[in-house]
mmCIF file of C-alpha atoms and ligand atoms in Angstrom:
data_model
loop_
_atom_site.group_PDB
_atom_site.id
_atom_site.type_symbol
_atom_site.label_atom_id
_atom_site.label_comp_id
_atom_site.label_asym_id
_atom_site.label_seq_id
_atom_site.Cartn_x
_atom_site.Cartn_y
_atom_site.Cartn_z
ATOM 1 C CA MET A 1 22.042 28.947 11.199
ATOM 2 C CA ALA A 2 22.708 28.262 14.834
ATOM 3 C CA SER A 3 21.939 24.874 15.760
ATOM 4 C CA GLN A 4 18.569 24.193 17.662
ATOM 5 C CA THR A 5 17.077 21.597 20.011
ATOM 6 C CA LEU A 6 13.964 20.373 19.163
ATOM 7 C CA THR A 7 11.172 20.540 21.919
ATOM 8 C CA PRO A 8 9.773 17.259 22.270
ATOM 9 C CA SER A 9 6.111 18.309 23.395
ATOM 10 C CA ILE A 10 3.319 19.071 21.045
ATOM 11 C CA PHE A 11 0.348 21.169 22.543
ATOM 12 C CA PRO A 12 -2.843 19.393 22.239
ATOM 13 C CA GLU A 13 -4.412 21.832 20.135
ATOM 14 C CA ASN A 14 -1.627 21.676 17.838
ATOM 15 C CA TYR A 15 -1.849 17.832 17.657
ATOM 16 C CA ARG A 16 -5.311 18.355 16.710
ATOM 17 C CA PHE A 17 -4.522 20.790 14.257
ATOM 18 C CA LEU A 18 -2.148 18.557 12.674
ATOM 19 C CA GLN A 19 -4.364 15.538 12.525
ATOM 20 C CA GLN A 20 -7.200 17.400 11.021
ATOM 21 C CA ARG A 21 -4.834 19.138 8.636
ATOM 22 C CA LEU A 22 -3.311 15.676 7.725
ATOM 23 C CA TYR A 23 -6.902 14.257 6.994
ATOM 24 C CA ALA A 24 -7.870 17.136 4.914
ATOM 25 C CA GLN A 25 -4.769 17.194 2.890
ATOM 26 C CA VAL A 26 -4.118 13.212 2.181
ATOM 27 C CA GLY A 27 -6.749 11.238 3.938
ATOM 28 C CA ILE A 28 -4.729 9.847 6.627
ATOM 29 C CA VAL A 29 -6.036 9.381 10.021
ATOM 30 C CA LEU A 30 -3.526 9.663 12.742
ATOM 31 C CA GLU A 31 -4.518 8.232 15.919
ATOM 32 C CA ASP A 32 -3.941 10.407 19.163
ATOM 33 C CA ASN A 33 -0.544 8.710 20.475
ATOM 34 C CA LYS A 34 1.660 9.403 17.219
ATOM 35 C CA HIS A 35 3.504 12.291 18.668
ATOM 36 C CA TYR A 36 6.750 10.973 17.679
ATOM 37 C CA LEU A 37 5.907 10.608 14.046
ATOM 38 C CA PHE A 38 4.922 14.207 13.759
ATOM 39 C CA GLU A 39 8.195 14.912 15.702
ATOM 40 C CA SER A 40 10.687 12.863 13.405
ATOM 41 C CA ARG A 41 9.061 13.214 10.159
ATOM 42 C CA LEU A 42 8.342 17.236 10.562
ATOM 43 C CA ALA A 43 11.884 17.464 11.945
ATOM 44 C CA PRO A 44 13.691 18.412 8.492
ATOM 45 C CA ILE A 45 11.042 20.850 7.533
ATOM 46 C CA ILE A 46 11.611 22.835 11.071
ATOM 47 C CA LYS A 47 15.097 22.785 10.411
ATOM 48 C CA GLN A 48 14.709 24.001 6.931
ATOM 49 C CA LEU A 49 12.469 26.973 8.137
ATOM 50 C CA GLY A 50 15.109 27.861 11.091
ATOM 51 C CA LEU A 51 12.355 26.931 13.394
ATOM 52 C CA SER A 52 12.656 24.871 16.779
ATOM 53 C CA SER A 53 9.584 22.890 17.293
ATOM 54 C CA VAL A 54 6.345 21.336 15.855
ATOM 55 C CA ASN A 55 4.477 23.980 17.925
ATOM 56 C CA ASP A 56 6.594 26.706 15.829
ATOM 57 C CA LEU A 57 5.506 25.065 12.646
ATOM 58 C CA CYS A 58 1.845 24.777 13.582
ATOM 59 C CA ALA A 59 2.174 28.384 13.905
ATOM 60 C CA PHE A 60 3.661 29.135 11.089
ATOM 61 C CA LEU A 61 1.250 27.009 8.945
ATOM 62 C CA HIS A 62 -1.375 28.851 10.697
ATOM 63 C CA THR A 63 -0.175 32.265 9.731
ATOM 64 C CA GLU A 64 1.642 31.577 6.094
ATOM 65 C CA ARG A 65 0.241 30.757 3.168
ATOM 66 C CA ASN A 66 3.015 28.436 1.453
ATOM 67 C CA ALA A 67 1.869 25.997 -0.964
ATOM 68 C CA GLU A 68 5.167 24.277 -0.960
ATOM 69 C CA ILE A 69 5.621 23.765 2.528
ATOM 70 C CA ASP A 70 1.882 22.445 3.003
ATOM 71 C CA GLN A 71 2.834 20.208 0.141
ATOM 72 C CA GLN A 72 6.073 19.084 1.843
ATOM 73 C CA VAL A 73 4.169 18.833 5.391
ATOM 74 C CA GLY A 74 1.522 16.312 3.581
ATOM 75 C CA GLU A 75 4.260 14.496 2.218
ATOM 76 C CA ALA A 76 6.358 13.969 5.013
ATOM 77 C CA MET A 77 3.460 12.266 7.069
ATOM 78 C CA THR A 78 3.035 9.402 4.429
ATOM 79 C CA THR A 79 4.682 6.074 4.897
ATOM 80 C CA ASN A 80 6.545 4.955 1.500
ATOM 81 C CA GLU A 81 7.717 1.987 2.249
ATOM 82 C CA THR A 82 7.916 -0.273 -0.979
ATOM 83 C CA TYR A 83 9.771 -3.079 -2.077
ATOM 84 C CA PHE A 84 10.391 -4.983 -5.496
ATOM 85 C CA PHE A 85 8.195 -8.271 -5.813
ATOM 86 C CA ARG A 86 6.493 -7.235 -2.391
ATOM 87 C CA ASP A 87 4.254 -9.989 -1.255
ATOM 88 C CA PRO A 88 5.320 -12.871 -3.836
ATOM 89 C CA ALA A 89 2.104 -14.958 -3.595
ATOM 90 C CA GLN A 90 0.366 -12.087 -5.673
ATOM 91 C CA TYR A 91 3.034 -11.965 -8.386
ATOM 92 C CA GLU A 92 2.557 -15.735 -8.645
ATOM 93 C CA ALA A 93 -0.978 -15.373 -9.121
ATOM 94 C CA ILE A 94 -0.518 -13.055 -11.659
ATOM 95 C CA ARG A 95 1.886 -15.054 -13.567
ATOM 96 C CA THR A 96 0.172 -18.121 -13.137
ATOM 97 C CA VAL A 97 -3.619 -17.241 -13.870
ATOM 98 C CA LEU A 98 -3.847 -13.455 -14.932
ATOM 99 C CA PHE A 99 -1.405 -13.564 -17.781
ATOM 100 C CA PRO A 100 -2.247 -16.739 -19.445
ATOM 101 C CA LYS A 101 -5.959 -15.322 -18.930
ATOM 102 C CA LEU A 102 -5.046 -12.043 -20.705
ATOM 103 C CA MET A 103 -2.666 -13.931 -23.643
ATOM 104 C CA GLU A 104 -6.046 -15.590 -24.538
ATOM 105 C CA GLU A 105 -8.470 -12.907 -24.022
ATOM 106 C CA ARG A 106 -6.057 -10.397 -25.728
ATOM 107 C CA ARG A 107 -4.505 -12.309 -28.509
ATOM 108 C CA ASP A 108 -6.299 -10.053 -31.174
ATOM 109 C CA THR A 109 -5.303 -6.450 -29.511
ATOM 110 C CA LYS A 110 -2.192 -7.736 -27.797
ATOM 111 C CA SER A 111 -2.788 -4.790 -25.455
ATOM 112 C CA ILE A 112 -2.694 -4.741 -21.478
ATOM 113 C CA ARG A 113 -3.138 -1.766 -18.953
ATOM 114 C CA PHE A 114 -2.231 -2.122 -15.500
ATOM 115 C CA TRP A 115 -2.262 0.547 -12.563
ATOM 116 C CA SER A 116 -0.138 0.841 -9.432
ATOM 117 C CA ALA A 117 -2.167 3.138 -7.564
ATOM 118 C CA ALA A 118 -0.132 4.561 -4.159
ATOM 119 C CA SER A 119 3.020 3.599 -6.300
ATOM 120 C CA SER A 120 5.231 5.250 -3.772
ATOM 121 C CA THR A 121 8.921 4.780 -5.449
ATOM 122 C CA GLY A 122 7.778 2.635 -8.343
ATOM 123 C CA GLN A 123 9.110 -0.827 -7.346
ATOM 124 C CA GLU A 124 5.753 -2.079 -7.551
ATOM 125 C CA ALA A 125 5.081 -0.892 -11.304
ATOM 126 C CA TYR A 126 8.685 -1.916 -12.037
ATOM 127 C CA SER A 127 8.497 -5.294 -10.607
ATOM 128 C CA LEU A 128 5.390 -6.090 -12.794
ATOM 129 C CA ALA A 129 7.103 -4.730 -15.997
ATOM 130 C CA MET A 130 10.332 -7.302 -15.326
ATOM 131 C CA LEU A 131 7.493 -10.150 -14.732
ATOM 132 C CA LEU A 132 5.845 -9.308 -18.130
ATOM 133 C CA LEU A 133 8.992 -9.568 -20.010
ATOM 134 C CA GLN A 134 10.085 -12.584 -18.126
ATOM 135 C CA GLU A 135 6.785 -14.313 -19.210
ATOM 136 C CA GLY A 136 7.496 -13.030 -23.208
ATOM 137 C CA LEU A 137 5.200 -9.959 -23.025
ATOM 138 C CA GLY A 138 7.712 -7.868 -24.177
ATOM 139 C CA SER A 139 6.208 -7.103 -27.782
ATOM 140 C CA TRP A 140 2.786 -6.452 -26.373
ATOM 141 C CA ASN A 141 1.529 -3.101 -25.955
ATOM 142 C CA ILE A 142 1.824 -2.629 -22.350
ATOM 143 C CA GLN A 143 0.874 0.008 -20.490
ATOM 144 C CA ILE A 144 1.991 0.381 -16.486
ATOM 145 C CA LEU A 145 0.729 3.503 -14.786
ATOM 146 C CA GLY A 146 2.207 4.237 -11.396
ATOM 147 C CA THR A 147 0.232 7.157 -9.209
ATOM 148 C CA ASP A 148 1.094 8.840 -5.887
ATOM 149 C CA PHE A 149 0.153 11.377 -3.821
ATOM 150 C CA SER A 150 3.503 12.275 -3.250
ATOM 151 C CA SER A 151 5.690 14.030 -6.257
ATOM 152 C CA THR A 152 8.706 13.300 -4.402
ATOM 153 C CA VAL A 153 8.226 9.594 -4.888
ATOM 154 C CA VAL A 154 6.875 9.886 -8.020
ATOM 155 C CA ASN A 155 10.349 11.847 -9.398
ATOM 156 C CA ARG A 156 12.115 8.844 -7.636
ATOM 157 C CA ALA A 157 10.183 6.545 -9.422
ATOM 158 C CA ARG A 158 10.592 7.949 -12.856
ATOM 159 C CA SER A 159 14.197 8.383 -12.414
ATOM 160 C CA GLY A 160 14.258 4.814 -12.171
ATOM 161 C CA ILE A 161 17.292 4.713 -9.861
ATOM 162 C CA TYR A 162 17.503 2.940 -6.657
ATOM 163 C CA GLN A 163 20.106 2.538 -3.732
ATOM 164 C CA GLN A 164 21.698 -0.679 -3.119
ATOM 165 C CA ILE A 165 19.544 -1.224 0.056
ATOM 166 C CA GLU A 166 16.603 -1.154 -2.305
ATOM 167 C CA VAL A 167 17.943 -3.697 -4.740
ATOM 168 C CA ASN A 168 18.790 -5.764 -1.808
ATOM 169 C CA ARG A 169 15.010 -5.838 -0.944
ATOM 170 C CA GLY A 170 12.631 -8.624 -3.146
ATOM 171 C CA LEU A 171 14.819 -8.123 -6.436
ATOM 172 C CA PRO A 172 16.133 -11.469 -7.530
ATOM 173 C CA THR A 173 19.779 -11.333 -8.568
ATOM 174 C CA SER A 174 19.386 -12.620 -11.911
ATOM 175 C CA LEU A 175 16.840 -9.633 -12.598
ATOM 176 C CA LEU A 176 19.129 -7.117 -10.718
ATOM 177 C CA VAL A 177 21.958 -8.365 -13.374
ATOM 178 C CA LYS A 178 19.761 -8.544 -16.084
ATOM 179 C CA HIS A 179 17.944 -4.912 -15.842
ATOM 180 C CA PHE A 180 20.059 -2.937 -13.837
ATOM 181 C CA CYS A 181 23.526 -1.030 -14.175
ATOM 182 C CA ARG A 182 25.504 0.000 -11.579
ATOM 183 C CA SER A 183 26.325 3.823 -11.152
ATOM 184 C CA GLY A 184 28.598 4.375 -8.335
ATOM 185 C CA MET A 185 26.514 3.726 -4.997
ATOM 186 C CA GLU A 186 23.440 3.303 -7.180
ATOM 187 C CA TRP A 187 21.802 1.170 -9.366
ATOM 188 C CA LYS A 188 20.072 2.336 -12.754
ATOM 189 C CA LEU A 189 17.153 0.611 -14.340
ATOM 190 C CA ASP A 190 17.425 -0.160 -18.226
ATOM 191 C CA ASP A 191 14.964 1.850 -20.356
ATOM 192 C CA THR A 192 13.331 -1.091 -21.642
ATOM 193 C CA VAL A 193 11.864 -1.474 -18.416
ATOM 194 C CA ARG A 194 11.543 1.824 -17.484
ATOM 195 C CA ARG A 195 9.707 2.746 -20.426
ATOM 196 C CA MET A 196 7.099 0.373 -19.628
ATOM 197 C CA ALA A 197 5.795 2.372 -16.649
ATOM 198 C CA ARG A 198 4.584 6.115 -16.734
ATOM 199 C CA PHE A 199 4.193 7.996 -13.162
ATOM 200 C CA GLU A 200 1.945 10.661 -12.455
ATOM 201 C CA THR A 201 0.833 12.346 -8.662
ATOM 202 C CA ILE A 202 -2.608 11.396 -8.077
ATOM 203 C CA ASP A 203 -4.787 11.813 -5.149
ATOM 204 C CA LEU A 204 -6.634 8.450 -4.638
ATOM 205 C CA ARG A 205 -9.802 10.255 -3.226
ATOM 206 C CA ASN A 206 -10.330 12.019 -6.446
ATOM 207 C CA SER A 207 -12.425 10.767 -9.237
ATOM 208 C CA MET A 208 -10.436 8.184 -11.060
ATOM 209 C CA ARG A 209 -12.901 7.002 -13.736
ATOM 210 C CA THR A 210 -11.058 8.658 -16.663
ATOM 211 C CA LEU A 211 -7.843 6.733 -16.135
ATOM 212 C CA GLY A 212 -8.981 3.095 -16.991
ATOM 213 C CA PRO A 213 -9.915 0.876 -18.122
ATOM 214 C CA PHE A 214 -7.329 -1.421 -16.444
ATOM 215 C CA ASP A 215 -6.741 -5.132 -16.283
ATOM 216 C CA LEU A 216 -5.224 -4.821 -12.878
ATOM 217 C CA VAL A 217 -5.027 -2.563 -10.487
ATOM 218 C CA PHE A 218 -2.435 -2.828 -7.312
ATOM 219 C CA CYS A 219 -3.759 -0.827 -4.371
ATOM 220 C CA ARG A 220 -1.688 -2.171 -1.512
ATOM 221 C CA ASN A 221 -0.481 -0.826 1.495
ATOM 222 C CA VAL A 222 -2.444 2.282 1.724
ATOM 223 C CA MET A 223 -6.079 1.400 2.597
ATOM 224 C CA ILE A 224 -4.824 1.110 6.203
ATOM 225 C CA TYR A 225 -4.228 4.613 6.457
ATOM 226 C CA PHE A 226 -7.968 5.802 5.740
ATOM 227 C CA ASP A 227 -11.108 5.617 7.745
ATOM 228 C CA ASP A 228 -14.362 3.151 6.336
ATOM 229 C CA LYS A 229 -15.551 6.190 4.352
ATOM 230 C CA THR A 230 -12.769 6.851 2.551
ATOM 231 C CA LYS A 231 -11.766 3.219 1.780
ATOM 232 C CA ARG A 232 -15.655 2.685 0.412
ATOM 233 C CA ASN A 233 -15.109 5.691 -1.719
ATOM 234 C CA ILE A 234 -11.862 4.414 -3.307
ATOM 235 C CA MET A 235 -13.091 1.224 -3.639
ATOM 236 C CA LYS A 236 -16.133 2.324 -5.391
ATOM 237 C CA GLU A 237 -13.793 4.429 -7.815
ATOM 238 C CA LEU A 238 -11.216 1.421 -8.145
ATOM 239 C CA HIS A 239 -13.965 -0.742 -9.358
ATOM 240 C CA SER A 240 -14.888 1.818 -11.961
ATOM 241 C CA THR A 241 -11.428 1.844 -13.285
ATOM 242 C CA LEU A 242 -11.334 -1.933 -14.180
ATOM 243 C CA PHE A 243 -12.680 -4.168 -16.839
ATOM 244 C CA ARG A 244 -15.193 -6.330 -15.981
ATOM 245 C CA GLY A 245 -13.469 -9.651 -14.693
ATOM 246 C CA GLY A 246 -10.201 -7.207 -13.779
ATOM 247 C CA TRP A 247 -8.061 -7.871 -10.881
ATOM 248 C CA LEU A 248 -7.997 -5.850 -7.737
ATOM 249 C CA LEU A 249 -5.092 -6.846 -5.090
ATOM 250 C CA LEU A 250 -4.665 -5.328 -1.875
ATOM 251 C CA GLY A 251 -1.979 -5.638 0.443
ATOM 252 C CA GLY A 252 -1.474 -9.004 2.103
ATOM 253 C CA ALA A 253 -2.635 -7.917 5.277
ATOM 254 C CA GLU A 254 -5.556 -5.832 4.102
ATOM 255 C CA SER A 255 -9.128 -6.305 4.040
ATOM 256 C CA VAL A 256 -12.054 -4.035 3.248
ATOM 257 C CA PHE A 257 -15.843 -5.124 3.904
ATOM 258 C CA GLY A 258 -18.601 -4.495 2.009
ATOM 259 C CA LEU A 259 -17.225 -5.285 -1.427
ATOM 260 C CA ASP A 260 -19.669 -7.953 -2.505
ATOM 261 C CA GLU A 261 -21.289 -5.117 -4.789
ATOM 262 C CA TRP A 262 -18.587 -4.544 -6.550
ATOM 263 C CA PHE A 263 -15.961 -7.503 -6.239
ATOM 264 C CA GLU A 264 -15.822 -11.237 -5.932
ATOM 265 C CA ARG A 265 -13.383 -12.398 -3.621
ATOM 266 C CA ARG A 266 -11.298 -15.384 -5.013
ATOM 267 C CA SER A 267 -8.262 -17.336 -3.790
ATOM 268 C CA VAL A 268 -5.454 -17.931 -5.817
ATOM 269 C CA GLY A 269 -2.869 -20.117 -4.295
ATOM 270 C CA ASN A 270 -1.878 -18.207 -1.250
ATOM 271 C CA THR A 271 -3.306 -15.039 -1.985
ATOM 272 C CA THR A 272 -6.596 -13.236 -2.299
ATOM 273 C CA ILE A 273 -7.696 -11.386 -5.402
ATOM 274 C CA TYR A 274 -10.790 -9.007 -5.679
ATOM 275 C CA ILE A 275 -12.649 -9.868 -9.267
ATOM 276 C CA ALA A 276 -14.637 -6.772 -10.765
ATOM 277 C CA ARG A 277 -17.875 -7.779 -11.162
HETATM 278 C C1 SAM B 301 3.590 2.057 2.240
HETATM 279 S S1 SAM B 301 3.598 3.080 0.623
HETATM 280 C C2 SAM B 301 2.635 1.666 -0.258
HETATM 281 C C3 SAM B 301 3.264 1.662 -1.512
HETATM 282 C C4 SAM B 301 3.436 -0.031 -2.692
HETATM 283 N N1 SAM B 301 1.909 0.168 -2.840
HETATM 284 C C5 SAM B 301 3.489 -0.972 -2.019
HETATM 285 O O1 SAM B 301 2.382 -1.846 -1.267
HETATM 286 O O2 SAM B 301 4.650 -1.306 -1.748
HETATM 287 C C6 SAM B 301 2.104 4.172 0.672
HETATM 288 C C7 SAM B 301 1.826 4.726 -0.453
HETATM 289 O O3 SAM B 301 0.511 5.533 -0.435
HETATM 290 C C8 SAM B 301 0.592 6.943 -0.525
HETATM 291 N N2 SAM B 301 -0.562 7.759 -0.319
HETATM 292 C C9 SAM B 301 -0.760 7.776 0.794
HETATM 293 N N3 SAM B 301 -2.235 8.792 0.809
HETATM 294 C C10 SAM B 301 -2.466 8.744 -0.511
HETATM 295 C C11 SAM B 301 -3.486 9.136 -1.126
HETATM 296 N N4 SAM B 301 -4.707 9.898 -0.578
HETATM 297 N N5 SAM B 301 -3.466 9.367 -2.462
HETATM 298 C C12 SAM B 301 -2.385 8.574 -3.472
HETATM 299 N N6 SAM B 301 -1.406 8.135 -2.867
HETATM 300 C C13 SAM B 301 -1.276 8.164 -1.259
HETATM 301 C C14 SAM B 301 1.727 7.437 -0.208
HETATM 302 O O4 SAM B 301 2.551 8.455 -0.619
HETATM 303 C C15 SAM B 301 2.974 6.341 -0.314
HETATM 304 O O5 SAM B 301 3.870 6.307 -1.120
#
């Protein structure tokens, strides 16, 4: 295939088409001035199809019915950034307040269920798993569910394989040495931790009632992409998946208004938790 230069300008009608498509497909609201995001993230798909511009891709999407390309376009527009033990104050709150509470309340069943909603490549779910082991809960019946819209990141999470740059972010060396082994340029998570979490492809805008009940739900750094209506619907669904008294954790910089009906907001150490009413 001849090398092609990408034309930088997206026609206004195509920009609106992509915005509306992204909103319908993933729920993400992209502002009017993010041309570079469409240009850069869709470039690999444009190249793969032998096209030369975002405008060409829009014409393709208008005329062809190709479920795989549709999915690829949606996934390409999601931001998947994540890292181990992101927002340490939350893990500290879990370790010092939630774990002791659950150890007391669940001493008979010894069973705990956590959900990493919008889990991306799995670091959030595996950080929880390592924390549980570190705190002596390894013999308990632990279920950690990780879910994401993107099947690409779900498959990566399942593999438990991380690049050097990923294990350099947030993961203490002691845990790297304890739970990972080096394989060429990559690091492979041991089966003990990997088996504590399972991953599925789930759109957060769908009904989630049947997934619960959970003791803790992480829904971090994803609400920022949604509009108020979508956020509210998701919050209501998340509430329905939590045990009464269960914890919801949002991203460090995220806040959602009008949650009092479903959650009590509480400060623990340097973080804020939402307790299901
Ligand atoms: C920035 S990452 C956050 C990962 C992790 N929760 C963290 O805080 O480190 C956001 C994730 O949300 C996922 N996402 C976006 N829209 C979604 C939707 N409608 N349903 C489920 N996941 C979605 C993306 O695929 C992406 O992996």
